[in-house]
mmCIF file of C-alpha atoms in Angstrom:
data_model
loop_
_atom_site.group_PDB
_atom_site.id
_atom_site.type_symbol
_atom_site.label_atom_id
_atom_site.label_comp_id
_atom_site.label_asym_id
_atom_site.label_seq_id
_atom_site.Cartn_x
_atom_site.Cartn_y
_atom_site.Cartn_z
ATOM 1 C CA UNK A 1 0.000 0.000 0.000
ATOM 2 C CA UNK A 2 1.670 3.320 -1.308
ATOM 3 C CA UNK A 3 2.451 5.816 1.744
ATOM 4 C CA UNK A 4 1.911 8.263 -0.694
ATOM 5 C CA UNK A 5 -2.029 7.050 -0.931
ATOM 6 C CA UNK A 6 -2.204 6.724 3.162
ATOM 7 C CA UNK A 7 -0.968 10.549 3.290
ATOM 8 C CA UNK A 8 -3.564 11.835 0.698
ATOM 9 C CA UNK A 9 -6.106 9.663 2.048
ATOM 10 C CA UNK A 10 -5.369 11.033 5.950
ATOM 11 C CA UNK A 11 -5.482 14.242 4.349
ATOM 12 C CA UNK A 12 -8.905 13.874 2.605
ATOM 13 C CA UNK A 13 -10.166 12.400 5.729
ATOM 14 C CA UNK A 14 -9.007 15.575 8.080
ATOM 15 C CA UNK A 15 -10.369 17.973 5.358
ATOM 16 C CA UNK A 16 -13.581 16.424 4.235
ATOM 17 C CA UNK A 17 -12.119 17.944 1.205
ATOM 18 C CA UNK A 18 -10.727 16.644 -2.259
ATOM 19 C CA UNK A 19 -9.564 20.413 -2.659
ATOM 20 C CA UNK A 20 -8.508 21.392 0.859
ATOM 21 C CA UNK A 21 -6.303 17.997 0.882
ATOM 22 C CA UNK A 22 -4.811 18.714 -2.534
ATOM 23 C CA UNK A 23 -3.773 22.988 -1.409
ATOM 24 C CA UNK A 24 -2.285 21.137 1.760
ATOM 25 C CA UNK A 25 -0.432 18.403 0.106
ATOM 26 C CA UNK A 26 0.781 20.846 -2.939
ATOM 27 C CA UNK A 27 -0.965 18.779 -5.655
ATOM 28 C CA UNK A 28 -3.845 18.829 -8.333
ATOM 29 C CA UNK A 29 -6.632 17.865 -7.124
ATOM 30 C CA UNK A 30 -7.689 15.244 -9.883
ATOM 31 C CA UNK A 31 -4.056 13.482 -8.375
ATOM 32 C CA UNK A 32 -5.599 13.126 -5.206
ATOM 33 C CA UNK A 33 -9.145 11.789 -6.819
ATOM 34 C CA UNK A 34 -6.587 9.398 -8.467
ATOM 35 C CA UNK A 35 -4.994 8.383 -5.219
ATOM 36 C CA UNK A 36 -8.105 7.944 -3.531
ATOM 37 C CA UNK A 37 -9.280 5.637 -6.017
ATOM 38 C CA UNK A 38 -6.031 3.787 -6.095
ATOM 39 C CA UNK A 39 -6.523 3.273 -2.873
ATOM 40 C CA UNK A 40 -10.425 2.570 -2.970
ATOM 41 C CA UNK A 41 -9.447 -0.157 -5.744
ATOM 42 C CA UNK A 42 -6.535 -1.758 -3.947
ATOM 43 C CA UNK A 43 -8.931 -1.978 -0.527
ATOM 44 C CA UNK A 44 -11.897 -3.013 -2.318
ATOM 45 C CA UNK A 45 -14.207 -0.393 -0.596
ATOM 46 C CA UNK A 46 -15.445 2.513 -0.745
ATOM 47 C CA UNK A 47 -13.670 5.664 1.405
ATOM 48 C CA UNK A 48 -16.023 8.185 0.626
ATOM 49 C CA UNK A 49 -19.443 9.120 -0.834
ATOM 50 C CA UNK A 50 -18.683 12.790 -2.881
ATOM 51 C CA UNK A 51 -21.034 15.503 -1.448
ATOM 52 C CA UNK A 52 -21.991 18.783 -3.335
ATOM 53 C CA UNK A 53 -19.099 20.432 -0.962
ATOM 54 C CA UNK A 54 -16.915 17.994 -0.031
ATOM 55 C CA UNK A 55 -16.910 14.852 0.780
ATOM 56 C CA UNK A 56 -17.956 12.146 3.443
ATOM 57 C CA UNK A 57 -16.201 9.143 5.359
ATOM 58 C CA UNK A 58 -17.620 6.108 5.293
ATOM 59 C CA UNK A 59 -17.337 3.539 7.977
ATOM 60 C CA UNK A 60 -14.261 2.014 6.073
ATOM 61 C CA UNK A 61 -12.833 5.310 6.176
ATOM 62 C CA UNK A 62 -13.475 5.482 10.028
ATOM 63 C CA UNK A 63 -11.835 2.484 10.525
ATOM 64 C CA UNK A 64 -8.484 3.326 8.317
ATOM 65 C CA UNK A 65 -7.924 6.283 9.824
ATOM 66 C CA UNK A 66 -8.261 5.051 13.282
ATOM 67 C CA UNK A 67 -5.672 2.452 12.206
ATOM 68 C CA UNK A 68 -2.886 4.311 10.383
ATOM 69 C CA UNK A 69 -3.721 8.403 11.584
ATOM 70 C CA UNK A 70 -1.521 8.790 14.425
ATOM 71 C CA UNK A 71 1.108 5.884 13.033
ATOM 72 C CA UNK A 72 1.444 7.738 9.794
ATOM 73 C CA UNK A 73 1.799 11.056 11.208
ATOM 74 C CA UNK A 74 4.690 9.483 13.658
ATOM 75 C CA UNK A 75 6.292 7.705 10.788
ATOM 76 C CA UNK A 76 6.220 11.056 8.845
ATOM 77 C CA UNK A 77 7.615 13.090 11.569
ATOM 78 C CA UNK A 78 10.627 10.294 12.134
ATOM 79 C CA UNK A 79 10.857 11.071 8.612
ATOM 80 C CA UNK A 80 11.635 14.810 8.515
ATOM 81 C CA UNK A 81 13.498 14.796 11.845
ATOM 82 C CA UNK A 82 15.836 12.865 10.024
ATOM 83 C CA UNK A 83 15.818 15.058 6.952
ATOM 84 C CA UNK A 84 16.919 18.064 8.615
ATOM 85 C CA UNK A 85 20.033 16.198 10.152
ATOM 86 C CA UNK A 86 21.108 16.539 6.021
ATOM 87 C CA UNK A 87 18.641 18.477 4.323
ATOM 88 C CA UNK A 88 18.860 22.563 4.502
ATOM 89 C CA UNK A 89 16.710 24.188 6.988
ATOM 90 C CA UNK A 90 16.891 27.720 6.113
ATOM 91 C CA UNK A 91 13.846 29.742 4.869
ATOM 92 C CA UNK A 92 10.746 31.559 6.613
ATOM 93 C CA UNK A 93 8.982 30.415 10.042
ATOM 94 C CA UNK A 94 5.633 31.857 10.266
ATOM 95 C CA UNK A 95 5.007 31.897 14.486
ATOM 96 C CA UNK A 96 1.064 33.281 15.843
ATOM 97 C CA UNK A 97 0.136 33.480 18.982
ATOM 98 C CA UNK A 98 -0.439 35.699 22.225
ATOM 99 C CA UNK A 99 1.862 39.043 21.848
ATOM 100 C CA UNK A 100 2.860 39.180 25.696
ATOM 101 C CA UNK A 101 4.366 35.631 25.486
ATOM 102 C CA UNK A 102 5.656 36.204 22.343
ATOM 103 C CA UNK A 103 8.085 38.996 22.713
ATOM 104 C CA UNK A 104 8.897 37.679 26.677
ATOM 105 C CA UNK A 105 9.103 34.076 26.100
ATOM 106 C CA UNK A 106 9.491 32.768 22.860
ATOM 107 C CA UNK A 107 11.457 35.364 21.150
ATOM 108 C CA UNK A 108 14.707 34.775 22.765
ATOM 109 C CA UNK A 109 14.465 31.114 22.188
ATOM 110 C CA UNK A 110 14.376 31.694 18.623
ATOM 111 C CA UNK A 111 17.827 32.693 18.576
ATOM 112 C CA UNK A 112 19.929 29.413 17.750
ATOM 113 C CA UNK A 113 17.201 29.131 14.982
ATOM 114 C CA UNK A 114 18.105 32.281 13.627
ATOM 115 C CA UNK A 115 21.075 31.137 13.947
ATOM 116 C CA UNK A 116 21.090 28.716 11.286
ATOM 117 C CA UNK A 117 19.564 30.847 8.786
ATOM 118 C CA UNK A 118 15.723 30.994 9.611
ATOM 119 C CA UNK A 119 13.836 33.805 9.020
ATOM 120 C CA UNK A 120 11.045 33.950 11.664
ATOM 121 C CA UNK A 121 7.969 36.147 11.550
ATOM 122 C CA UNK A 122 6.308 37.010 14.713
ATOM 123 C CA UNK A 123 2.769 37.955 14.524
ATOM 124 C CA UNK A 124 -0.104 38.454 17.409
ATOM 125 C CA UNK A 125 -3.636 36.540 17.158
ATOM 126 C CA UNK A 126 -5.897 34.638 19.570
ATOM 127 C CA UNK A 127 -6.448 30.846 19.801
ATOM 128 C CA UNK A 128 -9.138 31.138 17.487
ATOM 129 C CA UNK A 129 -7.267 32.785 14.868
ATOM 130 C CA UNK A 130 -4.352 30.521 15.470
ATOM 131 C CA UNK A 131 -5.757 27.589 15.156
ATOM 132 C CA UNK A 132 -7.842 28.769 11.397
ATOM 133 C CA UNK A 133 -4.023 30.044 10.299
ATOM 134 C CA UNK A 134 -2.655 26.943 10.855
ATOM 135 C CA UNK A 135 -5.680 24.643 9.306
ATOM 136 C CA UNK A 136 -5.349 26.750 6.019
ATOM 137 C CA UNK A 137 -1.707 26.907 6.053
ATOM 138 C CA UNK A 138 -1.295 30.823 6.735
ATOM 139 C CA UNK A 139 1.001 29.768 9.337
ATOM 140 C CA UNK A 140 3.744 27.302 10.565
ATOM 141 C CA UNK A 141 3.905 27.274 14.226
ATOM 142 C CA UNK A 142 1.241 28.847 17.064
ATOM 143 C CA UNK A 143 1.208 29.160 20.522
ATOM 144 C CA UNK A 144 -1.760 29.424 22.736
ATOM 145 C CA UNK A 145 -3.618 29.133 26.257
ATOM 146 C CA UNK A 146 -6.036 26.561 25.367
ATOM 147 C CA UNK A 147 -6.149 22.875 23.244
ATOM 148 C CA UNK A 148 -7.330 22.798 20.127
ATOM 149 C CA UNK A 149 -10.828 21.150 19.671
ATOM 150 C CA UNK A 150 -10.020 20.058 15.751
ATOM 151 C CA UNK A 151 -8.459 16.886 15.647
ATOM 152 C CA UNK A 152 -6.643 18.160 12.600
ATOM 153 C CA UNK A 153 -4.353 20.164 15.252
ATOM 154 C CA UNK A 154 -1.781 19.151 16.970
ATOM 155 C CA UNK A 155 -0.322 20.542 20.613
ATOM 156 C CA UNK A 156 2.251 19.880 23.352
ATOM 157 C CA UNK A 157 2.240 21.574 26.697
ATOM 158 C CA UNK A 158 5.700 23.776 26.965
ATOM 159 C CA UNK A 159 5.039 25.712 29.788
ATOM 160 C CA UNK A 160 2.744 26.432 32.942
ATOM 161 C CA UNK A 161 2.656 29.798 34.937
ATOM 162 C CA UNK A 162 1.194 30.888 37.952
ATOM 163 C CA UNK A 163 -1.329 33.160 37.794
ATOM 164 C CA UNK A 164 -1.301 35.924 40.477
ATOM 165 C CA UNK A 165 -3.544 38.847 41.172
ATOM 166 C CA UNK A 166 -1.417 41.527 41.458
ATOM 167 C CA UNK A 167 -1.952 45.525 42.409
ATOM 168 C CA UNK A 168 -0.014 48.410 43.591
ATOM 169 C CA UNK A 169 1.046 47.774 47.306
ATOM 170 C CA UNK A 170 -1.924 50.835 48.396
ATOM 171 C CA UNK A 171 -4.659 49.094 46.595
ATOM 172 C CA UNK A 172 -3.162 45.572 47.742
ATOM 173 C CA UNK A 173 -3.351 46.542 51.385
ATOM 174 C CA UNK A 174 -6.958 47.601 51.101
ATOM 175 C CA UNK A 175 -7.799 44.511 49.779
ATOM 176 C CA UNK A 176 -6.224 42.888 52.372
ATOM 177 C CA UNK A 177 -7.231 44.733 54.851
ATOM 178 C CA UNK A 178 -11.013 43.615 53.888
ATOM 179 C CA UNK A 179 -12.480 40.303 55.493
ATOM 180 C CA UNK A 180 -14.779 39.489 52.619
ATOM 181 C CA UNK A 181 -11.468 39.307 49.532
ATOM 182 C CA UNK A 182 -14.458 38.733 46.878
ATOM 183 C CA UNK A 183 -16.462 42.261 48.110
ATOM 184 C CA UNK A 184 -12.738 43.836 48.153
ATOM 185 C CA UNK A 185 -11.846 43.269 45.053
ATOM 186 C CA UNK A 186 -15.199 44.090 43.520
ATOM 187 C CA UNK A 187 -15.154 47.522 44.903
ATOM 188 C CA UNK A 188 -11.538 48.331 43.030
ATOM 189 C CA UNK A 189 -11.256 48.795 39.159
ATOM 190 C CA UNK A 190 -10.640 45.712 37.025
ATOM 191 C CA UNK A 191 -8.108 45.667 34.644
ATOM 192 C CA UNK A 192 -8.333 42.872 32.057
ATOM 193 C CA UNK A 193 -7.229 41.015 28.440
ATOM 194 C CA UNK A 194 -10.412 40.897 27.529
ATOM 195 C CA UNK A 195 -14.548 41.673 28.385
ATOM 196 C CA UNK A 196 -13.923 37.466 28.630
ATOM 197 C CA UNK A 197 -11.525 38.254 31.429
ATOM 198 C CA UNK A 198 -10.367 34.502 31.282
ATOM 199 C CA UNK A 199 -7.220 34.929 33.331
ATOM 200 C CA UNK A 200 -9.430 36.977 36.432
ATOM 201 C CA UNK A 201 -12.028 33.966 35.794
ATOM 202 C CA UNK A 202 -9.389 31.480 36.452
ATOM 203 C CA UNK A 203 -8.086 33.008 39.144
ATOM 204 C CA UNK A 204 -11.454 33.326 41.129
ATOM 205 C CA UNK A 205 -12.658 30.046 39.996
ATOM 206 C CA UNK A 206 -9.290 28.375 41.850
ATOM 207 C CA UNK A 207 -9.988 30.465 44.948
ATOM 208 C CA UNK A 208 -12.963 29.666 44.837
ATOM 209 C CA UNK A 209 -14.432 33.156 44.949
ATOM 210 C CA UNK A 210 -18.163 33.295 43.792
ATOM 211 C CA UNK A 211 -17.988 37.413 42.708
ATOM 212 C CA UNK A 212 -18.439 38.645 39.303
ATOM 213 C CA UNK A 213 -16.226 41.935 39.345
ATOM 214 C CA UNK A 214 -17.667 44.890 37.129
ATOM 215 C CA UNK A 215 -16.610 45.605 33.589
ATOM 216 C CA UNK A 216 -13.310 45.905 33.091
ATOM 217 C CA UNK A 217 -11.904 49.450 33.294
ATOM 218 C CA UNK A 218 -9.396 49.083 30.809
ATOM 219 C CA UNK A 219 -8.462 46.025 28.176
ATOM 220 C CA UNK A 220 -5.702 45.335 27.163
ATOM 221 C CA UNK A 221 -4.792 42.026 24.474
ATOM 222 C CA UNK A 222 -1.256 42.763 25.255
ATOM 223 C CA UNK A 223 -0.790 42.006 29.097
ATOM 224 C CA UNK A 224 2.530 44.339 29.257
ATOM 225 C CA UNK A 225 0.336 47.246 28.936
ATOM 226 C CA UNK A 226 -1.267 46.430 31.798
ATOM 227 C CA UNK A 227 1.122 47.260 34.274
ATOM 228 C CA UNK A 228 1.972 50.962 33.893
ATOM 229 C CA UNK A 229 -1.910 51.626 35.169
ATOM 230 C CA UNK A 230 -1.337 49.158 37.827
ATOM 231 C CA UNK A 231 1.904 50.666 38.901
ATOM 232 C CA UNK A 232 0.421 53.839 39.191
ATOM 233 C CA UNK A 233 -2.592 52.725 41.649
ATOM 234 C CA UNK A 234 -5.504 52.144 39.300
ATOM 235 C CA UNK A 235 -6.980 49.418 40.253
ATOM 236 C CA UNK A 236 -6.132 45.197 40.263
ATOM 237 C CA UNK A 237 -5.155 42.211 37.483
ATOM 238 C CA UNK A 238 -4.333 38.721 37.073
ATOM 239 C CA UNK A 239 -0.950 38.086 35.099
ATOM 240 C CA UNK A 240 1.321 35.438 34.424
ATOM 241 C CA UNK A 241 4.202 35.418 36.733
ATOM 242 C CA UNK A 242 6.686 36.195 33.964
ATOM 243 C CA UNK A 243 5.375 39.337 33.254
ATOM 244 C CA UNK A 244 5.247 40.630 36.921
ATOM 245 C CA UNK A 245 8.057 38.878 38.447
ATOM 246 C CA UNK A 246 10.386 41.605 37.884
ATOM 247 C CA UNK A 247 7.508 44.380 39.257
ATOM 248 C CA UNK A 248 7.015 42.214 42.311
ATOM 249 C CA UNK A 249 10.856 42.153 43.265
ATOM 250 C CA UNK A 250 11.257 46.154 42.844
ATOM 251 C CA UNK A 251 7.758 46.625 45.030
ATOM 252 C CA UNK A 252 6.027 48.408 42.540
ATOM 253 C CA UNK A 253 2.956 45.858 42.231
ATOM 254 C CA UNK A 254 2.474 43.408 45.052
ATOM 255 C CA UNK A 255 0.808 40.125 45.241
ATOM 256 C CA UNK A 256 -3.406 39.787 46.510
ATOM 257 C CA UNK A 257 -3.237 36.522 48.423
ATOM 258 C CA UNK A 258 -6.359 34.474 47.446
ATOM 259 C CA UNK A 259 -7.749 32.044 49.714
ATOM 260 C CA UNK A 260 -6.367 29.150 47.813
ATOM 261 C CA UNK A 261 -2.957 30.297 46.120
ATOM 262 C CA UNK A 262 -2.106 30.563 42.381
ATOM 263 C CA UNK A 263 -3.743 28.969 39.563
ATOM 264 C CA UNK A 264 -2.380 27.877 36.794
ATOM 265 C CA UNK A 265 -1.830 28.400 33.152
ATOM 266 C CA UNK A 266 -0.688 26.754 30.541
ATOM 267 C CA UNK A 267 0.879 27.431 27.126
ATOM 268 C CA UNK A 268 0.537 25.020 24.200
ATOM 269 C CA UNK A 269 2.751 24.543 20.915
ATOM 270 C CA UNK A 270 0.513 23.600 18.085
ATOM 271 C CA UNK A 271 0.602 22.394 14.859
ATOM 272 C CA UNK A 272 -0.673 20.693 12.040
ATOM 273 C CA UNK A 273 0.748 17.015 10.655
ATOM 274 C CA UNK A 274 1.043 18.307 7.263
ATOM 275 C CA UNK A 275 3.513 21.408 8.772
ATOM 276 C CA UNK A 276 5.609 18.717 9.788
ATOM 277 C CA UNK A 277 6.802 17.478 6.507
ATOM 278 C CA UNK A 278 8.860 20.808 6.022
ATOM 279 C CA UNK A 279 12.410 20.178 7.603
ATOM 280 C CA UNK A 280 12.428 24.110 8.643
ATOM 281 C CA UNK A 281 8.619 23.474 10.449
ATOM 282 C CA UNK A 282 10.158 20.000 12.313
ATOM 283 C CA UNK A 283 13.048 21.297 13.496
ATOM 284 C CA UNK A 284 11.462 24.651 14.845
ATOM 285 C CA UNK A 285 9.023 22.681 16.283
ATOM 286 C CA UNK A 286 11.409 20.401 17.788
ATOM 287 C CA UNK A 287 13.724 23.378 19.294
ATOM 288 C CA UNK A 288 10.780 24.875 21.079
ATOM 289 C CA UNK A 289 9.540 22.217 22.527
ATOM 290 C CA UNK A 290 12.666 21.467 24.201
ATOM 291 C CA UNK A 291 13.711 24.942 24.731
ATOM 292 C CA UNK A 292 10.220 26.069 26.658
ATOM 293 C CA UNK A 293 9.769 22.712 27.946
ATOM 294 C CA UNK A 294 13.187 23.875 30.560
ATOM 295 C CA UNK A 295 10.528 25.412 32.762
ATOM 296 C CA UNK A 296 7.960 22.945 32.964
ATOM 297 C CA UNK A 297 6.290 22.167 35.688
ATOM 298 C CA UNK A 298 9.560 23.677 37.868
ATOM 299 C CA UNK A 299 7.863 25.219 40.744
ATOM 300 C CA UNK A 300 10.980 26.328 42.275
ATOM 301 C CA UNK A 301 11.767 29.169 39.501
ATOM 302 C CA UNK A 302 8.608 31.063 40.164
ATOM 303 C CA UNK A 303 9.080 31.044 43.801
#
């Protein structure tokens, strides 16, 4: 059986798409009709029934892909790890994801890749726009805060951060001061990523505060611009610990206890099995993972 048929077929399947599995794979798309069929011949079933737009697994389908998905995506990423041992990995990496982590995080582990002659483009989005860049091939790499829900996605944790609710040490000590923490930090302005606040929502949910604080004052998508407000004495946030580590050793924001501690958050490299059969895509990918994967899990460096 041709591994050139399994990879159009797995691609078909992901895709529901003759035409989204030939732009992916770089070929015509009456070449992947003819693999299918190759395929549907050599099996003696059918694989799918053609729809108006798109197309539709049938049980065979179901069952080949649940036997060779993850085996051939495994086999294929063997594959270009060991291409990139000879082949040249020079060229563009296309990176999305959250601008905060980013420029703190992930830009200074891009450096040995640089290094060797990559080219790496930076750009901001949320999870949701990650995860449509990488299904129609806009991108090569994204990072994000939550899994993907398409199995066509790929992702590996690389990093978890406390979460702390932070303030300037005048509003901290009111809020301290208070018995009732939820009522306290209702009463102070709410800084925020988003009107989703999903980082304050985290926070309360751990500490199991029942309070819905009012609308943010300010939002921000980029945490870092966050802090100046906060330094200054308007009002309370929840941030990563990277991005108010250094603030919290100079005094100028201070840590809200919650009644629980610090949740946590975690960051998630993703990808697509098709990205991987670029050299440049599977050794980026590889580097990261084992670059941001140093802090894992290390409770001892955010102490």
């Amino acid at each position: 059986m041709s591994l050139s048929r399994l990879r159009t077929f797995i691609e078909v399947y992901r895709q529901r798409s003759i035409s989204g599995a030939a732009r992916r794979l770089n070929l015509t798309q009456p070449a992947v009709s003819q693999h299918i069929a190759g395929l549907e011949a050599s099996l003696g079933r059918t694989l799918f029934h053609r729809l108006p737009s798109g197309v539709e697994p049938t049980p065979a389908a179901d069952e080949l892909a649940a036997d060779v998905g993850d085996k051939l995506d495994q086999a294929e990423a063997a594959l270009a790890a060991a291409r990139t041992r000879s082949d040249e990995v020079a060229g563009a990496l296309h990176i999305v994801g959250h601008a905060d982590f980013l420029a703190e995080v992930v830009a200074a582990e891009l450096v040995p890749l640089i290094k060797v002659g990559m080219r790496v483009r930076l750009q901001t989005g949320s999870t949701s726009v990650v995860c449509q860049m990488l299904l129609d091939g806009s991108c090569d790499l994204g990072i994000t805060v939550y899994p993907p829900e398409d199995d066509r996605l790929r992702c590996e944790t690389v990093r978890q951060e406390p979460l702390l609710a932070v303030a300037a040490p005048e509003v901290a000590q009111r809020i301290a001061a208070r018995a009732d923490c939820g009522a306290a930090l209702c009463e102070e302005p709410l800084l925020a990523y988003s009107l989703d606040r999903p980082l304050v929502d985290a926070w309360l949910q751990f500490n199991q505060l029942d309070v819905r604080p009012p609308l943010p004052a300010l939002l921000g998508q980029d945490l870092r611009g966050l802090q100046r407000p906060l330094q200054l004495g308007v009002g309370w946030t929840v941030l990563p610990h990277y991005l108010c580590a250094d603030a919290l050793k100079r005094g100028t924001l201070v840590e809200i206890e919650g009644p629980v501690g610090r949740a946590r958050l975690d960051y998630y490299l993703m990808w697509t099995a098709a990205g991987l059969r670029q050299p440049r895509v599977a050794h980026a990918r590889q580097a990261l993972l084992w670059r941001l994967r140093s802090g894992v899990g290390d409770e001892k460096q955010h102490v």
